[in-house]
XYZ file of C-alpha atoms in Angstrom:
118
model
C 0.000 0.000 0.000
C 1.277 3.443 -0.929
C -0.126 6.720 0.304
C 0.582 9.856 -1.684
C 0.265 13.443 -0.508
C 0.741 16.374 -2.874
C 1.733 19.894 -1.899
C 2.912 23.118 -3.497
C -0.129 24.203 -5.468
C -1.378 27.759 -5.534
C -2.054 30.842 -7.601
C 0.615 32.030 -10.033
C 0.694 34.597 -12.823
C 1.127 33.560 -16.458
C 4.788 33.019 -17.219
C 5.531 32.189 -13.610
C 6.856 29.031 -11.989
C 5.640 26.618 -9.365
C 7.039 23.425 -7.863
C 4.770 20.587 -6.818
C 5.911 17.866 -4.487
C 4.483 14.441 -3.713
C 5.448 12.575 -0.556
C 4.966 8.811 -0.534
C 4.691 6.411 2.354
C 6.079 2.897 2.367
C 9.441 1.227 1.947
C 9.021 0.234 -1.691
C 8.829 3.695 -3.247
C 11.853 3.048 -5.435
C 10.045 0.143 -7.115
C 7.227 2.316 -8.450
C 6.971 4.300 -11.618
C 5.693 7.706 -10.561
C 3.590 10.134 -12.506
C 1.751 13.424 -12.497
C -1.690 13.935 -13.969
C -4.047 16.894 -14.032
C -7.738 17.541 -14.349
C -9.234 20.859 -15.331
C -12.831 21.730 -14.549
C -15.275 19.748 -16.693
C -12.519 17.798 -18.423
C -11.089 14.327 -18.127
C -7.924 13.656 -16.174
C -4.886 13.826 -18.434
C -1.321 12.600 -18.284
C 1.376 15.191 -17.582
C 4.644 13.374 -16.890
C 6.110 10.125 -15.632
C 9.457 8.959 -14.298
C 10.893 5.474 -14.044
C 11.843 3.726 -10.822
C 15.467 4.826 -10.982
C 14.726 8.225 -12.486
C 16.670 7.420 -15.627
C 13.653 7.589 -17.936
C 11.149 10.429 -18.174
C 8.174 11.054 -20.422
C 6.132 14.216 -20.885
C 2.894 15.209 -22.507
C 3.463 17.357 -25.577
C 1.595 20.223 -23.933
C 4.185 20.541 -21.130
C 7.374 19.364 -22.838
C 10.173 21.885 -22.383
C 8.317 23.684 -19.580
C 7.836 21.010 -16.904
C 10.440 18.758 -15.303
C 9.697 15.675 -13.240
C 12.235 14.396 -10.725
C 12.379 11.989 -7.819
C 14.405 11.372 -4.697
C 14.183 7.724 -3.671
C 15.994 8.393 -0.405
C 13.295 10.865 0.610
C 10.336 9.092 -1.059
C 9.397 12.177 -3.023
C 8.593 13.045 -6.608
C 8.491 16.655 -7.761
C 7.122 18.522 -10.735
C 8.889 21.779 -11.569
C 6.593 23.908 -13.720
C 7.844 26.946 -15.609
C 6.419 29.327 -18.205
C 2.984 28.556 -16.868
C -0.058 29.301 -18.993
C -3.710 29.780 -18.032
C -4.466 26.442 -19.690
C -2.231 24.749 -17.102
C -4.864 25.544 -14.498
C -6.063 22.261 -13.013
C -5.970 19.982 -10.030
C -2.684 18.093 -10.189
C -2.467 14.507 -8.986
C 0.491 12.341 -8.097
C 0.222 8.636 -8.973
C 2.189 5.432 -8.481
C 2.383 2.429 -10.766
C 3.825 -0.978 -9.907
C 3.632 -2.314 -13.451
C 4.322 0.864 -15.361
C 1.093 0.380 -17.289
C -1.728 1.023 -14.824
C -1.785 3.428 -11.913
C -2.678 1.805 -8.626
C -2.340 4.669 -6.173
C -3.387 8.313 -6.323
C -2.984 11.364 -4.164
C -5.812 13.720 -3.264
C -4.646 16.429 -5.649
C -3.433 20.004 -5.348
C -4.940 23.002 -7.131
C -2.834 25.051 -9.519
C -4.344 28.256 -10.852
C -2.573 30.343 -13.485
C -4.171 33.757 -13.725
C -3.307 37.432 -13.735
């Protein structure tokens, strides 16, 4: 069982930056692929980024590529999402997720709100 808790959301102006963090419980954190997803009002949840167990492999949605960076610290059981050059369309609730298989996501956090507005 893995419990995930996100933090770092808030209100930021367009063009600004924000760093989200996800803290995970459990001793097997380093065995999970970790990911970030987001859900804007009235829309389906969408993939943002993922990082492999060791951190060697990363994948991003086209909409955030070059602006967002996912990273992890297996010693601290954390996964972060550094967001830069934020746009109003990045406004959403951001969720942290963990996958044992790398194909389906078994565990989810409660989400943190990110609002990009002037």
